[in-house]
DNA sequence: ACTGGCCTAAGTCAATCGACTGAATTACTG
DNA sequence: CAGTAATTCAGTCGATTGACTTAGGCCAGT
């Protein structure tokens, strides 16, 4: 029987993948995306083989994609829950909550220090990896449904303005969370800082951003 | 006489510095900060010596600092002008204009394609270069005066909220301009896109962000 | 118990990196 | 015209990188 007792055998690779991803995420957040070599990742993951990354993920972009996909799935679960409570609402704030809260809750669940927010910010700014992740993110059903709900509340805005403000919201969420994560990890955060509070500030700001009059 | 006729002699180094900075900026924007080596920069600048960067700028961080400082000075000039017209105003929009317009005007003056906005976004996200540039930027008098003016309009907000929203504004301006610059350079921008329009959208959004009610 | 397939370890290769050294070129200065 | 300091060029060094190949270890099913 291979019931409990930790893991059945074929999990060894999956475990190694997890270890590598955790190490990569930390190094990416600390030193920047392209400043970290595959060797360093493998070494930090306790793998004495320098080919570990390319074996398990094919390439560095493959690793990044796996990294983002894993968090994306977990955020999706949380977003589904928020979507159920926001269903049918015509209040912008409810839909902004669906945008912000899943991310902040996921980061809170990761504990401190976490690295994903900073890693995601790195990926978003990287000229080559940007596209790879953006269109993958935009095809996630819970996110597109959130945007649809938001658009229904803001139907009075020109579509181009809506698109612009959506982009701004994305930038704002990603980079604000990254900065907050760094402050939390470095211990330089102002008192009373928490992911809960961050989500609140972000939501307030985004509601203002989306409902601002168009000149 | 060495009046006209281009340049007096000691300018040779200054000229080379400019060429190197232009090449570096382009490569940084296209491939990411740490993905570009000093050698590649020197080569792209037409320098056959691989030591050109370290000779003229001491190090790679030195080059980045010089890059940011040069644009910072030019933006400062534009910001001074806006500050004169906004002086004494109690309208948030006037001060947001002082925040946004100098940047957009500077980018517009650079022509298309430009690379500075994307380069700046890279620097802002880099774990090591971030601090190097942020505190230098925050010590620029025209910027601090703008923030003071903004704070006077928003005195009713708790100081921590003010600080948070200031950070968000910074992120928003830098990354929105970077994304717009990329769209313009790649020709994938929607019609009617211009720095003028970008500034307008950004200003609307930021006014909404700053004046949003605190929950 | 054996065997076959998945996973990890170990070693190698050319290419490239940053830093360093010294010589050649340049254009002002006396 | 020669001297001088600044700038550019050319070549080298050890270290590191990604990609590749081969050998070893481990578990599952039979």
Tab-separated table of C-alpha atoms in Angstrom, chain B:
chain	number	residue	atom	x	y	z
B	1	UNK	CA	39.253	80.353	-32.747
B	2	UNK	CA	37.167	77.406	-31.739
B	3	UNK	CA	33.844	79.167	-31.901
B	4	UNK	CA	31.401	77.251	-34.033
B	5	UNK	CA	32.500	74.233	-36.052
B	6	UNK	CA	30.874	71.680	-33.783
B	7	UNK	CA	32.817	71.319	-30.569
B	8	UNK	CA	35.927	72.336	-28.789
B	9	UNK	CA	38.234	69.489	-27.940
B	10	UNK	CA	37.469	68.545	-24.326
B	11	UNK	CA	33.957	67.674	-25.521
B	12	UNK	CA	35.111	64.420	-26.992
B	13	UNK	CA	34.543	62.572	-23.760
B	14	UNK	CA	31.183	64.238	-23.222
B	15	UNK	CA	30.158	63.249	-26.716
B	16	UNK	CA	31.191	59.646	-26.114
B	17	UNK	CA	29.295	59.668	-22.847
B	18	UNK	CA	26.174	60.733	-24.699
B	19	UNK	CA	26.590	58.033	-27.320
B	20	UNK	CA	27.103	55.381	-24.669
B	21	UNK	CA	24.098	56.578	-22.689
B	22	UNK	CA	21.867	56.515	-25.744
B	23	UNK	CA	22.969	53.012	-26.652
B	24	UNK	CA	22.574	51.776	-23.089
B	25	UNK	CA	19.109	53.241	-22.806
B	26	UNK	CA	17.961	51.528	-25.953
B	27	UNK	CA	19.399	48.158	-24.981
B	28	UNK	CA	18.054	48.387	-21.450
B	29	UNK	CA	14.567	49.161	-22.727
B	30	UNK	CA	14.658	46.417	-25.333
B	31	UNK	CA	16.228	43.568	-23.393
B	32	UNK	CA	15.981	44.453	-19.727
B	33	UNK	CA	18.526	45.969	-17.394
B	34	UNK	CA	20.643	43.054	-16.255
B	35	UNK	CA	20.301	41.237	-19.557
B	36	UNK	CA	22.691	43.724	-21.147
B	37	UNK	CA	26.422	43.530	-20.519
B	38	UNK	CA	28.862	46.419	-20.457
B	39	UNK	CA	30.490	44.940	-23.511
B	40	UNK	CA	27.278	45.023	-25.504
B	41	UNK	CA	26.715	48.633	-24.533
B	42	UNK	CA	30.204	49.665	-25.569
B	43	UNK	CA	29.874	47.771	-28.812
B	44	UNK	CA	26.471	49.259	-29.612
B	45	UNK	CA	27.953	52.681	-28.936
B	46	UNK	CA	30.633	52.079	-31.554
B	47	UNK	CA	33.364	51.820	-28.968
B	48	UNK	CA	35.837	49.098	-29.792
B	49	UNK	CA	37.065	48.982	-26.236
B	50	UNK	CA	35.155	46.892	-23.776
B	51	UNK	CA	36.178	49.168	-20.915
B	52	UNK	CA	34.401	52.228	-22.264
B	53	UNK	CA	31.524	52.018	-19.793
B	54	UNK	CA	33.648	51.587	-16.710
B	55	UNK	CA	36.031	54.300	-17.891
B	56	UNK	CA	33.349	56.918	-18.375
B	57	UNK	CA	30.885	55.930	-15.672
B	58	UNK	CA	32.916	53.890	-13.217
B	59	UNK	CA	30.447	51.050	-13.166
B	60	UNK	CA	27.104	49.909	-14.477
B	61	UNK	CA	25.176	51.452	-11.565
B	62	UNK	CA	27.088	54.657	-12.302
B	63	UNK	CA	25.847	54.574	-15.862
B	64	UNK	CA	22.277	54.045	-14.721
B	65	UNK	CA	22.570	56.886	-12.257
B	66	UNK	CA	23.898	59.217	-14.950
B	67	UNK	CA	21.088	58.145	-17.243
B	68	UNK	CA	18.392	58.917	-14.700
B	69	UNK	CA	20.048	62.130	-13.565
B	70	UNK	CA	20.176	63.526	-17.082
B	71	UNK	CA	16.470	63.007	-17.693
B	72	UNK	CA	15.697	64.138	-14.158
B	73	UNK	CA	17.297	67.484	-14.831
B	74	UNK	CA	15.383	67.982	-18.040
B	75	UNK	CA	12.105	67.049	-16.387
B	76	UNK	CA	12.881	69.444	-13.577
B	77	UNK	CA	13.048	72.351	-15.990
B	78	UNK	CA	9.591	71.524	-17.316
B	79	UNK	CA	8.233	71.011	-13.827
B	80	UNK	CA	9.465	74.424	-12.711
B	81	UNK	CA	7.360	75.972	-15.438
B	82	UNK	CA	4.235	74.092	-14.381
B	83	UNK	CA	4.897	74.972	-10.764
B	84	UNK	CA	4.772	78.661	-11.596
B	85	UNK	CA	1.293	78.364	-13.076
B	86	UNK	CA	0.030	76.128	-10.267
B	87	UNK	CA	1.408	78.321	-7.494
B	88	UNK	CA	-1.147	78.930	-4.774
B	89	UNK	CA	-3.819	76.753	-6.344
B	90	UNK	CA	-6.054	74.648	-4.148
B	91	UNK	CA	-7.272	72.488	-7.028
B	92	UNK	CA	-5.889	68.945	-6.888
B	93	UNK	CA	-5.858	68.761	-10.667
B	94	UNK	CA	-3.391	71.616	-10.944
B	95	UNK	CA	-0.903	69.775	-8.760
B	96	UNK	CA	-1.465	66.461	-10.477
B	97	UNK	CA	-0.670	68.294	-13.686
B	98	UNK	CA	2.628	69.321	-12.135
B	99	UNK	CA	3.228	65.652	-11.440
B	100	UNK	CA	2.277	64.237	-14.822
B	101	UNK	CA	2.820	66.832	-17.514
B	102	UNK	CA	6.571	67.363	-17.114
B	103	UNK	CA	7.133	63.668	-17.695
B	104	UNK	CA	4.822	63.372	-20.679
B	105	UNK	CA	6.168	66.531	-22.269
B	106	UNK	CA	9.709	65.333	-21.830
B	107	UNK	CA	8.876	61.994	-23.443
B	108	UNK	CA	7.081	63.745	-26.277
B	109	UNK	CA	10.150	65.887	-26.856
B	110	UNK	CA	12.310	62.777	-27.177
B	111	UNK	CA	10.357	61.699	-30.259
B	112	UNK	CA	9.475	58.172	-31.356
B	113	UNK	CA	10.912	55.708	-30.699
B	114	UNK	CA	12.088	56.695	-27.265
B	115	UNK	CA	13.416	54.372	-24.608
B	116	UNK	CA	13.680	56.347	-21.406
B	117	UNK	CA	10.253	55.486	-19.984
B	118	UNK	CA	10.817	51.769	-20.360
B	119	UNK	CA	14.329	52.095	-19.018
B	120	UNK	CA	13.024	54.007	-15.995
B	121	UNK	CA	10.423	51.325	-15.354
B	122	UNK	CA	13.168	48.712	-15.432
B	123	UNK	CA	15.231	50.665	-12.944
B	124	UNK	CA	12.253	51.188	-10.651
B	125	UNK	CA	11.611	47.443	-10.513
B	126	UNK	CA	15.201	46.356	-10.094
B	127	UNK	CA	15.830	45.231	-6.515
B	128	UNK	CA	19.304	46.741	-6.332
B	129	UNK	CA	18.981	49.906	-8.404
B	130	UNK	CA	15.601	50.895	-7.036
B	131	UNK	CA	16.843	52.612	-3.898
B	132	UNK	CA	19.715	54.220	-5.766
B	133	UNK	CA	17.303	56.155	-7.908
B	134	UNK	CA	14.261	56.667	-5.699
B	135	UNK	CA	15.898	58.731	-2.997
B	136	UNK	CA	17.758	60.718	-5.621
B	137	UNK	CA	14.466	61.494	-7.327
B	138	UNK	CA	12.726	62.442	-4.104
B	139	UNK	CA	15.403	65.010	-3.292
B	140	UNK	CA	14.684	66.985	-6.430
B	141	UNK	CA	13.274	70.316	-5.215
B	142	UNK	CA	10.619	70.799	-7.916
B	143	UNK	CA	9.175	67.391	-7.166
B	144	UNK	CA	9.081	67.900	-3.407
B	145	UNK	CA	7.414	71.280	-3.928
B	146	UNK	CA	4.804	69.606	-6.104
B	147	UNK	CA	4.114	67.038	-3.418
B	148	UNK	CA	3.829	69.814	-0.838
B	149	UNK	CA	1.268	71.592	-2.957
B	150	UNK	CA	-0.637	68.374	-3.409
B	151	UNK	CA	-0.553	67.677	0.310
B	152	UNK	CA	-1.979	71.110	1.073
B	153	UNK	CA	-5.002	70.293	-1.085
B	154	UNK	CA	-5.403	66.942	0.606
B	155	UNK	CA	-4.739	67.939	4.210
B	156	UNK	CA	-7.917	66.177	5.242
B	157	UNK	CA	-6.363	62.786	4.452
B	158	UNK	CA	-4.369	60.862	7.060
B	159	UNK	CA	-0.669	61.205	6.388
B	160	UNK	CA	-0.215	57.482	5.899
B	161	UNK	CA	-2.938	57.395	3.264
B	162	UNK	CA	-1.276	60.349	1.602
B	163	UNK	CA	2.047	58.527	1.536
B	164	UNK	CA	0.459	55.379	0.141
B	165	UNK	CA	-1.310	57.234	-2.628
B	166	UNK	CA	1.847	59.125	-3.460
B	167	UNK	CA	3.642	55.824	-3.948
B	168	UNK	CA	0.790	54.562	-6.079
B	169	UNK	CA	0.931	57.689	-8.213
B	170	UNK	CA	4.636	57.185	-8.787
B	171	UNK	CA	4.141	53.576	-9.840
B	172	UNK	CA	1.252	54.528	-12.066
B	173	UNK	CA	3.037	57.310	-13.883
B	174	UNK	CA	6.226	55.388	-14.495
B	175	UNK	CA	4.677	52.142	-15.662
B	176	UNK	CA	1.853	53.651	-17.653
B	177	UNK	CA	4.313	55.813	-19.554
B	178	UNK	CA	6.549	52.791	-20.100
B	179	UNK	CA	3.706	50.753	-21.533
B	180	UNK	CA	2.592	53.614	-23.736
B	181	UNK	CA	6.106	54.155	-24.956
B	182	UNK	CA	6.383	50.506	-25.890
B	183	UNK	CA	3.083	50.614	-27.754
B	184	UNK	CA	4.209	53.699	-29.640
B	185	UNK	CA	7.576	52.188	-30.488
B	186	UNK	CA	6.086	48.903	-31.650
B	187	UNK	CA	3.345	50.605	-33.581
B	188	UNK	CA	0.730	48.600	-31.691
B	189	UNK	CA	-0.790	51.636	-30.031
B	190	UNK	CA	-4.475	52.316	-30.619
B	191	UNK	CA	-5.231	55.205	-32.965
B	192	UNK	CA	-5.125	58.738	-31.637
B	193	UNK	CA	-2.524	57.726	-29.074
B	194	UNK	CA	-0.223	60.536	-28.104
B	195	UNK	CA	1.689	61.723	-25.091
B	196	UNK	CA	-0.820	64.523	-24.810
B	197	UNK	CA	-3.686	62.075	-24.555
B	198	UNK	CA	-1.745	59.813	-22.216
B	199	UNK	CA	-1.134	62.721	-19.876
B	200	UNK	CA	-4.842	63.526	-19.897
B	201	UNK	CA	-5.878	59.982	-19.064
B	202	UNK	CA	-3.245	59.739	-16.394
B	203	UNK	CA	-4.280	63.029	-14.853
B	204	UNK	CA	-7.952	62.072	-14.745
B	205	UNK	CA	-7.090	58.763	-13.116
B	206	UNK	CA	-4.742	60.312	-10.574
B	207	UNK	CA	-7.198	63.017	-9.579
B	208	UNK	CA	-9.718	60.261	-8.929
B	209	UNK	CA	-7.125	58.261	-7.037
B	210	UNK	CA	-6.080	61.137	-4.779
B	211	UNK	CA	-9.573	62.407	-4.056
B	212	UNK	CA	-11.128	59.001	-3.480
B	213	UNK	CA	-12.896	58.674	-0.114
B	214	UNK	CA	-11.126	56.692	2.569
B	215	UNK	CA	-13.098	53.733	3.789
